[in-house]
Amino acid sequence: MLFPDVAEGVHLIQHANVNCWLLEDDDGLTLVDAGLPGTWRELVDAVNHLGHQLTNIRALVLTHAHFDHVGMARRLIRELGLPVHAHPDERELAAHPFRYDHENRIAPYPLRHPRALPGLLSMLLAGAPFTRGIHELQSLTVEARLEVPGRPRVIATPGHTYGHVALHLPERDAVISGDALVTLDPYTALRGPRLVAGAATADEDRALASLDTIAATGARHVLPGHGNPWSRGAGRAVQAARRNGMA
């Protein structure tokens, strides 16, 4: 489903409990994160609704390379020749998106949090098991502006993965937080600003420290990798995430 202009020129594609973002300016579109394989139809519909064609997408930028954020990447490379930008520490994970470090075992979560099962099932039906890795990455430079539509500033937010980044859009008063701060934990179905459960977070201490980087943007809009946008300020989102902690 498309939610246009959640911030100025920033459009949300929400599918199977995973968010992708389209940044729009006069030079075209940037796709931030690539969802799951089944998100392709949602992407095509969203781009058309915005009055564009797929060929108007100039780049894919990854906040990180977990399987639910690279699902369409291989197809985007194959069909559009799209450049893919990610932190160099994500290179190995991008090639093997199911081989990720995590602090807790995954198995107990469905038993302890049965409300999460429908969301996890939707991810399976959206093709999660069919996600394939990619090798064609261009390395992001932290604190630099990316020369892609929207010109986001890259900020380091490691912890969820070792090379996780967020994208600050100061002219749009927004920060795309990826999974460094979410408003829906897909492993527990808990809502409100928080860290993703230890089943998918590599280093809780680093993840908590990265919340300060998100707060420092001062952005009004926090745009997460899972859950609905938050428009009450990055500082308040971080305060709530610290209270809620990590499951």
CSV table of C-alpha atoms in Angstrom, one decimal:
chain,number,residue,atom,x,y,z
A,1,MET,CA,0.0,0.0,0.0
A,2,LEU,CA,1.2,3.5,-0.9
A,3,PHE,CA,1.1,6.4,1.6
A,4,PRO,CA,2.3,9.4,-0.4
A,5,ASP,CA,4.0,12.4,1.2
A,6,VAL,CA,4.4,11.2,4.7
A,7,ALA,CA,7.0,13.9,4.7
A,8,GLU,CA,7.6,16.3,1.8
A,9,GLY,CA,8.5,14.2,-1.2
A,10,VAL,CA,8.9,11.1,0.8
A,11,HIS,CA,6.5,8.2,0.1
A,12,LEU,CA,5.9,5.0,2.0
A,13,ILE,CA,5.3,1.6,0.5
A,14,GLN,CA,4.0,-0.7,3.3
A,15,HIS,CA,3.7,-4.4,2.5
A,16,ALA,CA,3.8,-7.5,4.7
A,17,ASN,CA,4.9,-5.6,7.8
A,18,VAL,CA,7.9,-4.1,5.9
A,19,ASN,CA,8.4,-0.5,4.8
A,20,CYS,CA,10.2,0.8,1.7
A,21,TRP,CA,10.6,4.5,1.0
A,22,LEU,CA,10.6,6.5,-2.2
A,23,LEU,CA,12.4,9.8,-2.2
A,24,GLU,CA,11.3,12.1,-5.0
A,25,ASP,CA,12.8,15.2,-6.5
A,26,ASP,CA,13.3,16.8,-9.9
A,27,ASP,CA,15.9,14.2,-10.8
A,28,GLY,CA,13.6,11.2,-10.2
A,29,LEU,CA,13.3,8.7,-7.4
A,30,THR,CA,15.5,6.9,-4.9
A,31,LEU,CA,14.2,3.6,-3.4
A,32,VAL,CA,15.3,3.1,0.2
A,33,ASP,CA,15.2,-0.6,1.2
A,34,ALA,CA,13.9,-3.3,-1.1
A,35,GLY,CA,11.3,-5.1,1.0
A,36,LEU,CA,10.4,-8.7,0.0
A,37,PRO,CA,10.2,-10.3,-3.4
A,38,GLY,CA,6.4,-10.0,-3.4
A,39,THR,CA,6.6,-6.2,-2.9
A,40,TRP,CA,7.4,-5.8,-6.6
A,41,ARG,CA,3.8,-5.3,-7.6
A,42,GLU,CA,3.4,-2.8,-4.8
A,43,LEU,CA,6.4,-0.9,-6.1
A,44,VAL,CA,5.2,-0.8,-9.7
A,45,ASP,CA,1.8,0.5,-8.6
A,46,ALA,CA,3.3,3.1,-6.3
A,47,VAL,CA,5.7,4.4,-8.9
A,48,ASN,CA,2.8,4.6,-11.5
A,49,HIS,CA,0.5,6.4,-9.0
A,50,LEU,CA,3.2,9.0,-8.4
A,51,GLY,CA,3.3,9.6,-12.2
A,52,HIS,CA,6.6,7.9,-12.8
A,53,GLN,CA,7.9,4.8,-14.5
A,54,LEU,CA,10.3,2.2,-12.9
A,55,THR,CA,13.1,3.7,-15.0
A,56,ASN,CA,12.7,6.9,-13.0
A,57,ILE,CA,14.2,5.1,-10.0
A,58,ARG,CA,17.9,6.1,-10.1
A,59,ALA,CA,19.2,4.2,-7.1
A,60,LEU,CA,18.5,1.7,-4.3
A,61,VAL,CA,19.9,2.6,-0.9
A,62,LEU,CA,19.9,0.0,1.9
A,63,THR,CA,19.7,0.9,5.5
A,64,HIS,CA,20.9,-2.7,6.1
A,65,ALA,CA,20.9,-6.0,4.3
A,66,HIS,CA,18.6,-8.3,6.2
A,67,PHE,CA,16.4,-10.5,4.0
A,68,ASP,CA,13.3,-8.4,4.4
A,69,HIS,CA,15.1,-5.3,3.1
A,70,VAL,CA,16.8,-6.8,0.0
A,71,GLY,CA,14.0,-8.9,-1.3
A,72,MET,CA,13.6,-7.0,-4.6
A,73,ALA,CA,17.3,-5.9,-5.0
A,74,ARG,CA,18.4,-8.7,-7.3
A,75,ARG,CA,15.5,-8.0,-9.7
A,76,LEU,CA,16.1,-4.3,-9.6
A,77,ILE,CA,19.7,-4.9,-10.6
A,78,ARG,CA,18.7,-7.4,-13.3
A,79,GLU,CA,15.9,-5.4,-14.9
A,80,LEU,CA,16.9,-1.8,-14.3
A,81,GLY,CA,20.6,-2.0,-13.8
A,82,LEU,CA,20.1,-0.1,-10.6
A,83,PRO,CA,23.1,0.9,-8.5
A,84,VAL,CA,22.8,-0.3,-4.9
A,85,HIS,CA,24.3,1.7,-2.1
A,86,ALA,CA,25.1,0.2,1.4
A,87,HIS,CA,27.6,0.5,4.2
A,88,PRO,CA,30.7,-1.6,3.4
A,89,ASP,CA,30.1,-3.6,6.6
A,90,GLU,CA,26.9,-4.9,5.0
A,91,ARG,CA,28.6,-6.5,2.1
A,92,GLU,CA,28.7,-10.0,3.5
A,93,LEU,CA,25.2,-9.8,4.8
A,94,ALA,CA,23.9,-8.5,1.4
A,95,ALA,CA,25.4,-11.6,-0.2
A,96,HIS,CA,23.9,-13.9,2.4
A,97,PRO,CA,20.9,-12.1,3.8
A,98,PHE,CA,19.8,-14.9,6.2
A,99,ARG,CA,23.2,-15.2,7.9
A,100,TYR,CA,22.9,-12.5,10.4
A,101,ASP,CA,24.1,-12.2,14.0
A,102,HIS,CA,21.5,-11.9,16.7
A,103,GLU,CA,21.6,-11.8,20.4
A,104,ASN,CA,18.7,-14.2,21.1
A,105,ARG,CA,17.5,-17.5,19.5
A,106,ILE,CA,14.6,-17.0,17.1
A,107,ALA,CA,12.6,-20.1,17.9
A,108,PRO,CA,11.0,-19.0,21.2
A,109,TYR,CA,9.5,-15.8,19.9
A,110,PRO,CA,6.3,-17.3,18.1
A,111,LEU,CA,5.5,-19.2,21.3
A,112,ARG,CA,5.9,-16.2,23.6
A,113,HIS,CA,4.3,-13.7,21.2
A,114,PRO,CA,1.6,-15.5,19.2
A,115,ARG,CA,0.1,-12.1,18.1
A,116,ALA,CA,3.2,-11.8,15.8
A,117,LEU,CA,2.3,-14.9,13.9
A,118,PRO,CA,0.0,-13.3,11.3
A,119,GLY,CA,2.6,-10.7,10.5
A,120,LEU,CA,5.3,-13.3,10.2
A,121,LEU,CA,3.1,-15.4,7.9
A,122,SER,CA,2.5,-12.4,5.7
A,123,MET,CA,6.2,-12.0,5.2
A,124,LEU,CA,6.4,-15.7,4.2
A,125,LEU,CA,3.6,-15.3,1.7
A,126,ALA,CA,5.4,-12.2,0.3
A,127,GLY,CA,8.3,-14.4,-0.7
A,128,ALA,CA,10.7,-14.1,2.2
A,129,PRO,CA,12.2,-17.6,1.7
A,130,PHE,CA,12.9,-16.8,-1.9
A,131,THR,CA,15.1,-13.7,-1.2
A,132,ARG,CA,18.5,-14.0,-2.8
A,133,GLY,CA,21.6,-12.2,-2.0
A,134,ILE,CA,23.4,-9.6,-4.1
A,135,HIS,CA,27.1,-8.8,-4.6
A,136,GLU,CA,26.9,-5.5,-6.6
A,137,LEU,CA,27.2,-2.9,-3.9
A,138,GLN,CA,28.5,0.7,-3.9
A,139,SER,CA,29.9,1.7,-0.5
A,140,LEU,CA,28.2,4.5,1.4
A,141,THR,CA,30.3,7.2,3.1
A,142,VAL,CA,29.1,8.1,6.6
A,143,GLU,CA,28.2,11.8,7.1
A,144,ALA,CA,28.2,12.4,3.3
A,145,ARG,CA,25.3,13.4,1.2
A,146,LEU,CA,24.4,10.8,-1.4
A,147,GLU,CA,24.2,12.1,-4.9
A,148,VAL,CA,20.9,10.4,-5.6
A,149,PRO,CA,17.4,11.9,-5.7
A,150,GLY,CA,16.5,13.3,-2.3
A,151,ARG,CA,20.2,13.7,-1.4
A,152,PRO,CA,20.0,12.1,2.0
A,153,ARG,CA,22.8,12.4,4.6
A,154,VAL,CA,24.1,9.1,5.7
A,155,ILE,CA,24.4,8.6,9.5
A,156,ALA,CA,25.9,5.5,11.1
A,157,THR,CA,23.5,3.7,13.4
A,158,PRO,CA,25.1,0.3,14.0
A,159,GLY,CA,23.7,-2.3,16.4
A,160,HIS,CA,20.7,-3.9,14.6
A,161,THR,CA,23.4,-4.9,12.1
A,162,TYR,CA,27.0,-3.9,12.2
A,163,GLY,CA,26.8,-1.6,9.1
A,164,HIS,CA,23.3,-0.2,9.7
A,165,VAL,CA,22.8,3.4,8.6
A,166,ALA,CA,19.9,5.9,8.8
A,167,LEU,CA,19.3,8.6,6.3
A,168,HIS,CA,18.7,12.2,7.4
A,169,LEU,CA,16.6,14.4,5.1
A,170,PRO,CA,17.1,17.8,6.8
A,171,GLU,CA,15.2,19.8,4.2
A,172,ARG,CA,12.2,17.5,4.7
A,173,ASP,CA,12.5,17.4,8.5
A,174,ALA,CA,12.7,13.6,8.4
A,175,VAL,CA,15.0,10.7,9.2
A,176,ILE,CA,14.6,7.2,7.8
A,177,SER,CA,15.6,5.1,10.7
A,178,GLY,CA,15.4,1.7,9.1
A,179,ASP,CA,15.5,-0.9,11.9
A,180,ALA,CA,17.6,1.2,14.2
A,181,LEU,CA,14.3,2.4,15.6
A,182,VAL,CA,10.9,0.9,14.6
A,183,THR,CA,7.3,1.5,15.7
A,184,LEU,CA,6.4,-2.2,15.2
A,185,ASP,CA,8.6,-5.1,16.2
A,186,PRO,CA,7.7,-7.9,13.7
A,187,TYR,CA,8.9,-10.6,16.1
A,188,THR,CA,6.6,-9.6,19.0
A,189,ALA,CA,3.9,-7.4,17.3
A,190,LEU,CA,4.6,-4.8,20.0
A,191,ARG,CA,4.0,-1.3,18.8
A,192,GLY,CA,5.4,2.1,19.6
A,193,PRO,CA,9.0,3.3,19.2
A,194,ARG,CA,11.5,0.5,20.2
A,195,LEU,CA,14.4,-1.6,19.2
A,196,VAL,CA,13.8,-4.8,17.1
A,197,ALA,CA,13.8,-8.0,19.2
A,198,GLY,CA,17.1,-9.7,20.0
A,199,ALA,CA,16.1,-12.4,17.5
A,200,ALA,CA,17.3,-9.9,14.8
A,201,THR,CA,19.5,-7.4,16.6
A,202,ALA,CA,23.3,-8.1,16.6
A,203,ASP,CA,24.4,-5.9,19.4
A,204,GLU,CA,21.9,-4.3,21.9
A,205,ASP,CA,24.5,-1.9,23.5
A,206,ARG,CA,25.5,-0.4,20.1
A,207,ALA,CA,21.8,-0.3,19.1
A,208,LEU,CA,21.0,1.8,22.2
A,209,ALA,CA,23.9,4.1,21.6
A,210,SER,CA,22.7,4.7,18.0
A,211,LEU,CA,19.4,6.0,19.3
A,212,ASP,CA,21.3,9.1,20.3
A,213,THR,CA,22.4,9.7,16.7
A,214,ILE,CA,18.8,9.5,15.6
A,215,ALA,CA,17.7,12.0,18.3
A,216,ALA,CA,20.5,14.4,17.3
A,217,THR,CA,18.9,14.9,13.9
A,218,GLY,CA,16.1,16.8,15.5
A,219,ALA,CA,13.8,15.6,12.8
A,220,ARG,CA,10.1,15.9,13.2
A,221,HIS,CA,9.4,12.7,11.2
A,222,VAL,CA,10.9,9.4,12.1
A,223,LEU,CA,10.4,6.9,9.2
A,224,PRO,CA,11.0,3.3,10.4
A,225,GLY,CA,11.6,0.0,8.6
A,226,HIS,CA,8.6,-1.6,10.3
A,227,GLY,CA,5.5,0.2,11.6
A,228,ASN,CA,3.9,3.5,11.0
A,229,PRO,CA,5.7,6.8,10.7
A,230,TRP,CA,6.2,8.9,13.8
A,231,SER,CA,5.7,12.6,13.5
A,232,ARG,CA,6.2,13.8,17.1
A,233,GLY,CA,9.9,14.3,16.9
A,234,ALA,CA,13.0,12.1,16.9
A,235,GLY,CA,13.8,13.1,20.5
A,236,ARG,CA,10.5,11.8,21.8
A,237,ALA,CA,10.7,8.7,19.7
A,238,VAL,CA,14.1,7.9,21.2
A,239,GLN,CA,12.9,8.5,24.7
A,240,ALA,CA,10.0,6.0,24.1
A,241,ALA,CA,12.3,3.5,22.5
A,242,ARG,CA,14.6,3.6,25.5
A,243,ARG,CA,11.6,3.0,27.8
A,244,ASN,CA,10.4,0.1,25.7
A,245,GLY,CA,13.8,-1.4,25.2
A,246,MET,CA,14.4,-4.6,23.2
A,247,ALA,CA,12.3,-7.8,23.6
